[in-house]
Structure formats: C-alpha cells, structure tokens
PDB file of C-alpha atoms and ligand atoms in Angstrom:
ATOM      1  CA  MET P   1      76.898 -24.579  28.553  1.00  0.00           C
ATOM      2  CA  GLU P   2      74.407 -23.433  31.065  1.00  0.00           C
ATOM      3  CA  ARG P   3      72.244 -20.180  31.465  1.00  0.00           C
ATOM      4  CA  THR P   4      71.324 -18.359  34.649  1.00  0.00           C
ATOM      5  CA  LEU P   5      69.389 -15.049  35.455  1.00  0.00           C
ATOM      6  CA  SER P   6      71.461 -12.240  36.959  1.00  0.00           C
ATOM      7  CA  ILE P   7      69.713  -8.903  38.199  1.00  0.00           C
ATOM      8  CA  ILE P   8      71.522  -5.898  39.232  1.00  0.00           C
ATOM      9  CA  LYS P   9      69.256  -4.569  41.938  1.00  0.00           C
ATOM     10  CA  PRO P  10      68.046  -0.924  42.410  1.00  0.00           C
ATOM     11  CA  ASP P  11      70.742  -0.327  44.872  1.00  0.00           C
ATOM     12  CA  GLY P  12      73.429  -1.488  42.374  1.00  0.00           C
ATOM     13  CA  VAL P  13      72.051   0.622  39.570  1.00  0.00           C
ATOM     14  CA  LYS P  14      71.883   3.599  41.906  1.00  0.00           C
ATOM     15  CA  LYS P  15      75.565   3.043  42.973  1.00  0.00           C
ATOM     16  CA  ASN P  16      76.660   3.010  39.253  1.00  0.00           C
ATOM     17  CA  LEU P  17      77.880  -0.559  39.584  1.00  0.00           C
ATOM     18  CA  ILE P  18      76.428  -1.862  36.166  1.00  0.00           C
ATOM     19  CA  GLY P  19      79.717  -1.751  34.480  1.00  0.00           C
ATOM     20  CA  GLU P  20      81.663  -3.118  37.447  1.00  0.00           C
ATOM     21  CA  VAL P  21      79.341  -6.099  37.806  1.00  0.00           C
ATOM     22  CA  ILE P  22      79.286  -7.019  34.099  1.00  0.00           C
ATOM     23  CA  LYS P  23      83.060  -6.691  34.116  1.00  0.00           C
ATOM     24  CA  ARG P  24      83.348  -9.267  36.859  1.00  0.00           C
ATOM     25  CA  PHE P  25      81.224 -11.693  34.895  1.00  0.00           C
ATOM     26  CA  GLN P  26      83.159 -11.048  31.592  1.00  0.00           C
ATOM     27  CA  ASP P  27      86.622 -11.355  33.259  1.00  0.00           C
ATOM     28  CA  GLN P  28      85.696 -14.899  34.212  1.00  0.00           C
ATOM     29  CA  GLY P  29      84.633 -15.707  30.725  1.00  0.00           C
ATOM     30  CA  ILE P  30      80.957 -15.659  31.482  1.00  0.00           C
ATOM     31  CA  THR P  31      78.882 -14.291  28.471  1.00  0.00           C
ATOM     32  CA  VAL P  32      76.046 -11.954  28.459  1.00  0.00           C
ATOM     33  CA  ALA P  33      73.334 -13.620  26.248  1.00  0.00           C
ATOM     34  CA  ALA P  34      70.545 -11.090  27.006  1.00  0.00           C
ATOM     35  CA  ILE P  35      70.248  -7.857  28.756  1.00  0.00           C
ATOM     36  CA  LYS P  36      67.562  -5.152  29.401  1.00  0.00           C
ATOM     37  CA  MET P  37      66.939  -2.326  31.866  1.00  0.00           C
ATOM     38  CA  MET P  38      63.586  -2.003  33.437  1.00  0.00           C
ATOM     39  CA  GLN P  39      61.573  -0.773  36.464  1.00  0.00           C
ATOM     40  CA  LEU P  40      59.462  -3.542  38.011  1.00  0.00           C
ATOM     41  CA  THR P  41      55.827  -2.968  38.995  1.00  0.00           C
ATOM     42  CA  GLN P  42      54.721  -4.354  42.342  1.00  0.00           C
ATOM     43  CA  LYS P  43      52.945  -7.347  40.648  1.00  0.00           C
ATOM     44  CA  GLN P  44      56.155  -8.216  38.676  1.00  0.00           C
ATOM     45  CA  ALA P  45      58.321  -8.113  41.739  1.00  0.00           C
ATOM     46  CA  GLU P  46      55.647 -10.243  43.672  1.00  0.00           C
ATOM     47  CA  GLY P  47      55.560 -12.838  40.851  1.00  0.00           C
ATOM     48  CA  PHE P  48      59.288 -12.971  40.550  1.00  0.00           C
ATOM     49  CA  TYR P  49      59.750 -13.573  44.359  1.00  0.00           C
ATOM     50  CA  ALA P  50      56.645 -15.700  44.812  1.00  0.00           C
ATOM     51  CA  VAL P  51      58.691 -18.428  46.501  1.00  0.00           C
ATOM     52  CA  HIS P  52      59.332 -15.975  49.328  1.00  0.00           C
ATOM     53  CA  LYS P  53      55.801 -14.719  49.810  1.00  0.00           C
ATOM     54  CA  GLU P  54      55.327 -16.177  53.347  1.00  0.00           C
ATOM     55  CA  ARG P  55      58.645 -14.712  54.334  1.00  0.00           C
ATOM     56  CA  PRO P  56      58.664 -11.607  56.871  1.00  0.00           C
ATOM     57  CA  PHE P  57      60.831  -9.671  54.536  1.00  0.00           C
ATOM     58  CA  PHE P  58      58.554 -10.086  51.374  1.00  0.00           C
ATOM     59  CA  ASN P  59      56.817  -6.801  51.447  1.00  0.00           C
ATOM     60  CA  SER P  60      59.985  -4.926  52.133  1.00  0.00           C
ATOM     61  CA  LEU P  61      61.787  -6.879  49.389  1.00  0.00           C
ATOM     62  CA  THR P  62      59.187  -6.159  46.693  1.00  0.00           C
ATOM     63  CA  ASP P  63      59.082  -2.378  47.768  1.00  0.00           C
ATOM     64  CA  PHE P  64      62.828  -2.286  47.316  1.00  0.00           C
ATOM     65  CA  MET P  65      62.940  -4.160  44.039  1.00  0.00           C
ATOM     66  CA  THR P  66      60.400  -1.679  42.560  1.00  0.00           C
ATOM     67  CA  SER P  67      62.098   1.351  43.973  1.00  0.00           C
ATOM     68  CA  GLY P  68      64.277   1.974  40.923  1.00  0.00           C
ATOM     69  CA  PRO P  69      65.430   0.588  37.602  1.00  0.00           C
ATOM     70  CA  ILE P  70      67.086  -2.797  37.607  1.00  0.00           C
ATOM     71  CA  VAL P  71      69.319  -4.572  34.858  1.00  0.00           C
ATOM     72  CA  VAL P  72      68.244  -8.164  34.084  1.00  0.00           C
ATOM     73  CA  MET P  73      70.583 -10.364  32.261  1.00  0.00           C
ATOM     74  CA  VAL P  74      70.851 -13.910  30.885  1.00  0.00           C
ATOM     75  CA  LEU P  75      74.441 -15.167  31.599  1.00  0.00           C
ATOM     76  CA  GLU P  76      75.779 -18.102  29.726  1.00  0.00           C
ATOM     77  CA  GLY P  77      78.807 -20.315  30.511  1.00  0.00           C
ATOM     78  CA  GLU P  78      79.922 -23.636  31.926  1.00  0.00           C
ATOM     79  CA  ASP P  79      78.580 -24.220  35.419  1.00  0.00           C
ATOM     80  CA  VAL P  80      77.381 -20.521  35.350  1.00  0.00           C
ATOM     81  CA  ILE P  81      74.761 -20.976  38.012  1.00  0.00           C
ATOM     82  CA  ALA P  82      77.272 -21.937  40.658  1.00  0.00           C
ATOM     83  CA  ARG P  83      80.209 -19.594  39.304  1.00  0.00           C
ATOM     84  CA  ASN P  84      77.720 -16.518  39.384  1.00  0.00           C
ATOM     85  CA  ARG P  85      76.598 -17.414  42.928  1.00  0.00           C
ATOM     86  CA  LYS P  86      80.356 -17.586  43.881  1.00  0.00           C
ATOM     87  CA  LEU P  87      81.115 -14.214  42.210  1.00  0.00           C
ATOM     88  CA  MET P  88      78.075 -12.630  44.224  1.00  0.00           C
ATOM     89  CA  GLY P  89      78.830 -13.991  47.558  1.00  0.00           C
ATOM     90  CA  ALA P  90      76.413 -14.872  50.326  1.00  0.00           C
ATOM     91  CA  THR P  91      73.023 -13.267  50.570  1.00  0.00           C
ATOM     92  CA  ASN P  92      74.125 -11.543  53.798  1.00  0.00           C
ATOM     93  CA  PHE P  93      77.106  -9.427  52.793  1.00  0.00           C
ATOM     94  CA  LYS P  94      78.589  -9.846  56.311  1.00  0.00           C
ATOM     95  CA  GLU P  95      78.937 -13.624  55.569  1.00  0.00           C
ATOM     96  CA  ALA P  96      80.116 -13.099  51.948  1.00  0.00           C
ATOM     97  CA  ASP P  97      83.771 -14.060  51.045  1.00  0.00           C
ATOM     98  CA  GLU P  98      86.327 -11.344  50.357  1.00  0.00           C
ATOM     99  CA  GLY P  99      86.358 -10.107  46.747  1.00  0.00           C
ATOM    100  CA  THR P 100      82.828 -11.004  46.130  1.00  0.00           C
ATOM    101  CA  ILE P 101      80.223  -8.480  44.786  1.00  0.00           C
ATOM    102  CA  ARG P 102      78.127  -8.346  47.768  1.00  0.00           C
ATOM    103  CA  ARG P 103      81.110  -8.191  50.204  1.00  0.00           C
ATOM    104  CA  ASP P 104      82.559  -5.346  48.221  1.00  0.00           C
ATOM    105  CA  PHE P 105      79.350  -3.319  47.643  1.00  0.00           C
ATOM    106  CA  ALA P 106      76.363  -4.445  49.667  1.00  0.00           C
ATOM    107  CA  THR P 107      75.393  -2.486  52.773  1.00  0.00           C
ATOM    108  CA  ASP P 108      72.272  -4.482  53.879  1.00  0.00           C
ATOM    109  CA  ILE P 109      70.882  -8.140  53.711  1.00  0.00           C
ATOM    110  CA  GLU P 110      68.099  -6.892  51.505  1.00  0.00           C
ATOM    111  CA  GLN P 111      69.993  -4.337  49.364  1.00  0.00           C
ATOM    112  CA  ASN P 112      72.525  -6.754  48.244  1.00  0.00           C
ATOM    113  CA  VAL P 113      73.270  -5.316  44.776  1.00  0.00           C
ATOM    114  CA  VAL P 114      72.662  -8.508  42.757  1.00  0.00           C
ATOM    115  CA  HIS P 115      70.423 -11.562  42.449  1.00  0.00           C
ATOM    116  CA  GLY P 116      71.304 -14.869  40.748  1.00  0.00           C
ATOM    117  CA  SER P 117      69.214 -18.087  40.136  1.00  0.00           C
ATOM    118  CA  ASP P 118      70.143 -20.804  42.596  1.00  0.00           C
ATOM    119  CA  ALA P 119      69.411 -24.000  40.634  1.00  0.00           C
ATOM    120  CA  PRO P 120      68.656 -24.990  37.038  1.00  0.00           C
ATOM    121  CA  GLU P 121      64.884 -25.114  37.653  1.00  0.00           C
ATOM    122  CA  THR P 122      64.828 -21.623  39.164  1.00  0.00           C
ATOM    123  CA  ALA P 123      67.110 -20.366  36.355  1.00  0.00           C
ATOM    124  CA  ALA P 124      64.667 -21.651  33.752  1.00  0.00           C
ATOM    125  CA  PHE P 125      61.732 -20.116  35.543  1.00  0.00           C
ATOM    126  CA  GLU P 126      63.519 -16.707  36.145  1.00  0.00           C
ATOM    127  CA  ILE P 127      64.854 -16.531  32.525  1.00  0.00           C
ATOM    128  CA  GLY P 128      61.382 -17.163  31.135  1.00  0.00           C
ATOM    129  CA  TYR P 129      60.124 -14.614  33.514  1.00  0.00           C
ATOM    130  CA  PHE P 130      61.957 -11.708  31.900  1.00  0.00           C
ATOM    131  CA  PHE P 131      62.916 -13.000  28.271  1.00  0.00           C
ATOM    132  CA  ASN P 132      61.424 -14.874  25.446  1.00  0.00           C
ATOM    133  CA  SER P 133      63.628 -17.139  23.254  1.00  0.00           C
ATOM    134  CA  MET P 134      64.064 -14.499  20.461  1.00  0.00           C
ATOM    135  CA  GLU P 135      65.528 -12.019  23.022  1.00  0.00           C
ATOM    136  CA  ILE P 136      68.469 -14.404  24.047  1.00  0.00           C
ATOM    137  CA  VAL P 137      71.378 -14.814  21.728  1.00  0.00           C
ATOM    138  CA  GLY P 138      73.049 -18.099  20.956  1.00  0.00           C
TER     139      GLY P 138
HETATM  140  P1  LIG S 201      68.030 -12.673  46.535  1.00  0.00           P
HETATM  141  O1  LIG S 201      69.211 -13.519  46.316  1.00  0.00           O
HETATM  142  O2  LIG S 201      67.501 -11.783  45.508  1.00  0.00           O
HETATM  143  O3  LIG S 201      66.903 -13.661  47.071  1.00  0.00           O
HETATM  144  C1  LIG S 201      65.772 -13.099  47.907  1.00  0.00           C
HETATM  145  C2  LIG S 201      66.118 -11.738  48.462  1.00  0.00           C
HETATM  146  O4  LIG S 201      65.407 -11.502  49.670  1.00  0.00           O
HETATM  147  C3  LIG S 201      67.584 -11.693  48.920  1.00  0.00           C
HETATM  148  O5  LIG S 201      68.438 -11.635  47.774  1.00  0.00           O
HETATM  149  C4  LIG S 201      67.525 -10.288  49.616  1.00  0.00           C
HETATM  150  O6  LIG S 201      67.551  -9.154  48.802  1.00  0.00           O
HETATM  151  C5  LIG S 201      66.361 -10.542  50.419  1.00  0.00           C
HETATM  152  N1  LIG S 201      66.523 -11.253  51.662  1.00  0.00           N
HETATM  153  C6  LIG S 201      66.914 -12.457  51.869  1.00  0.00           C
HETATM  154  N2  LIG S 201      66.865 -12.733  53.263  1.00  0.00           N
HETATM  155  C7  LIG S 201      66.498 -11.713  53.820  1.00  0.00           C
HETATM  156  C8  LIG S 201      66.347 -11.285  55.132  1.00  0.00           C
HETATM  157  N3  LIG S 201      66.542 -12.169  56.072  1.00  0.00           N
HETATM  158  N4  LIG S 201      66.026  -9.932  55.328  1.00  0.00           N
HETATM  159  C9  LIG S 201      65.720  -9.252  54.358  1.00  0.00           C
HETATM  160  N5  LIG S 201      65.992  -9.429  53.055  1.00  0.00           N
HETATM  161  C10 LIG S 201      66.336 -10.748  52.798  1.00  0.00           C
END
C-alpha cells in the first residue's frame, strides 16, 4: 500500500468539484485515509511549493492557492502515486488525456483543479506538511 497527497485547489472547490473528484478516486478503489478543508496562508503556500520558488509562475501560483478554500487528502492504495497522476492528467490541461480530471475541468495551466504528489519522497514531505500520523486512518 502506498500513500499520496491530493489537493483539490481553489478553482476545483469553487466549481463544486469536491464530490466529483473524490468519486473518481473511489471508483478506482483508491481510499481516502485523511481529509480536511482549509484556506492556506501565503507562508503555507510558499512552503508547500518551495521547490518552485525560482519559477516565474511562483508568485502567481501562491496567490492562486491562497485565493479560497482547498481540500487536502491523503489517498491510499496500490501504486496510488502513479494512479492518481493518471486520473489527474497532465499539468497543462491542453495536454491531458481525455477523461482525466484536468482535461474535463481545468481551464488554465495554473488553475488545474487538483494537485498530486509526483514521487514517494514528495508524497512523504507533502503528507507530513498537512497531516500528523494521528490524523491518518489505517
Ligand atoms: P501542480 O501539480 O500543483 O504543481 C505546480 C503547479 O504550478 C502546477 O500544478 C500548476 O498549478 C502551476 N504551474 C505549473 N506550471 C506552470 C506554468 N508553466 N505556468 C503557470 N503555472 C504553472
């Protein structure tokens, strides 16, 4: 069993996609092991996306990520890091496969509805950023 961090971003929450996104995970047998809704501070968003701090889109990204509530989840399942990324589709919705979350709902490379950890090391960091062990079931 593997774990990954999933975020429904402010645009996904505003578009009322919380249920739709979770349904897509659960339909694939992926389990929600922890979940909470919150609004990030600028500092929290900067810390989460620290690996991107030299990128030209960093300020815009952290502004967007603090612009409204998000839903953060720990997902659990076999090979869940890769499977979640497959369900999300490419970062740029224009390059995302048909039937993926981003292809179906994203309107912008930045406002791309969901985030998912890209590797075991990032998943460990990102899960620990939002949850302590007592908040994760299983
Ligand atoms: P995410 O998977 O959360 O990882 C970093 C985020 O930065 C990405 O989704 C987008 O929201 C945003 N992002 C990535 N690349 C770009 C880009 N070229 N322009 C603007 N935003 C980007």
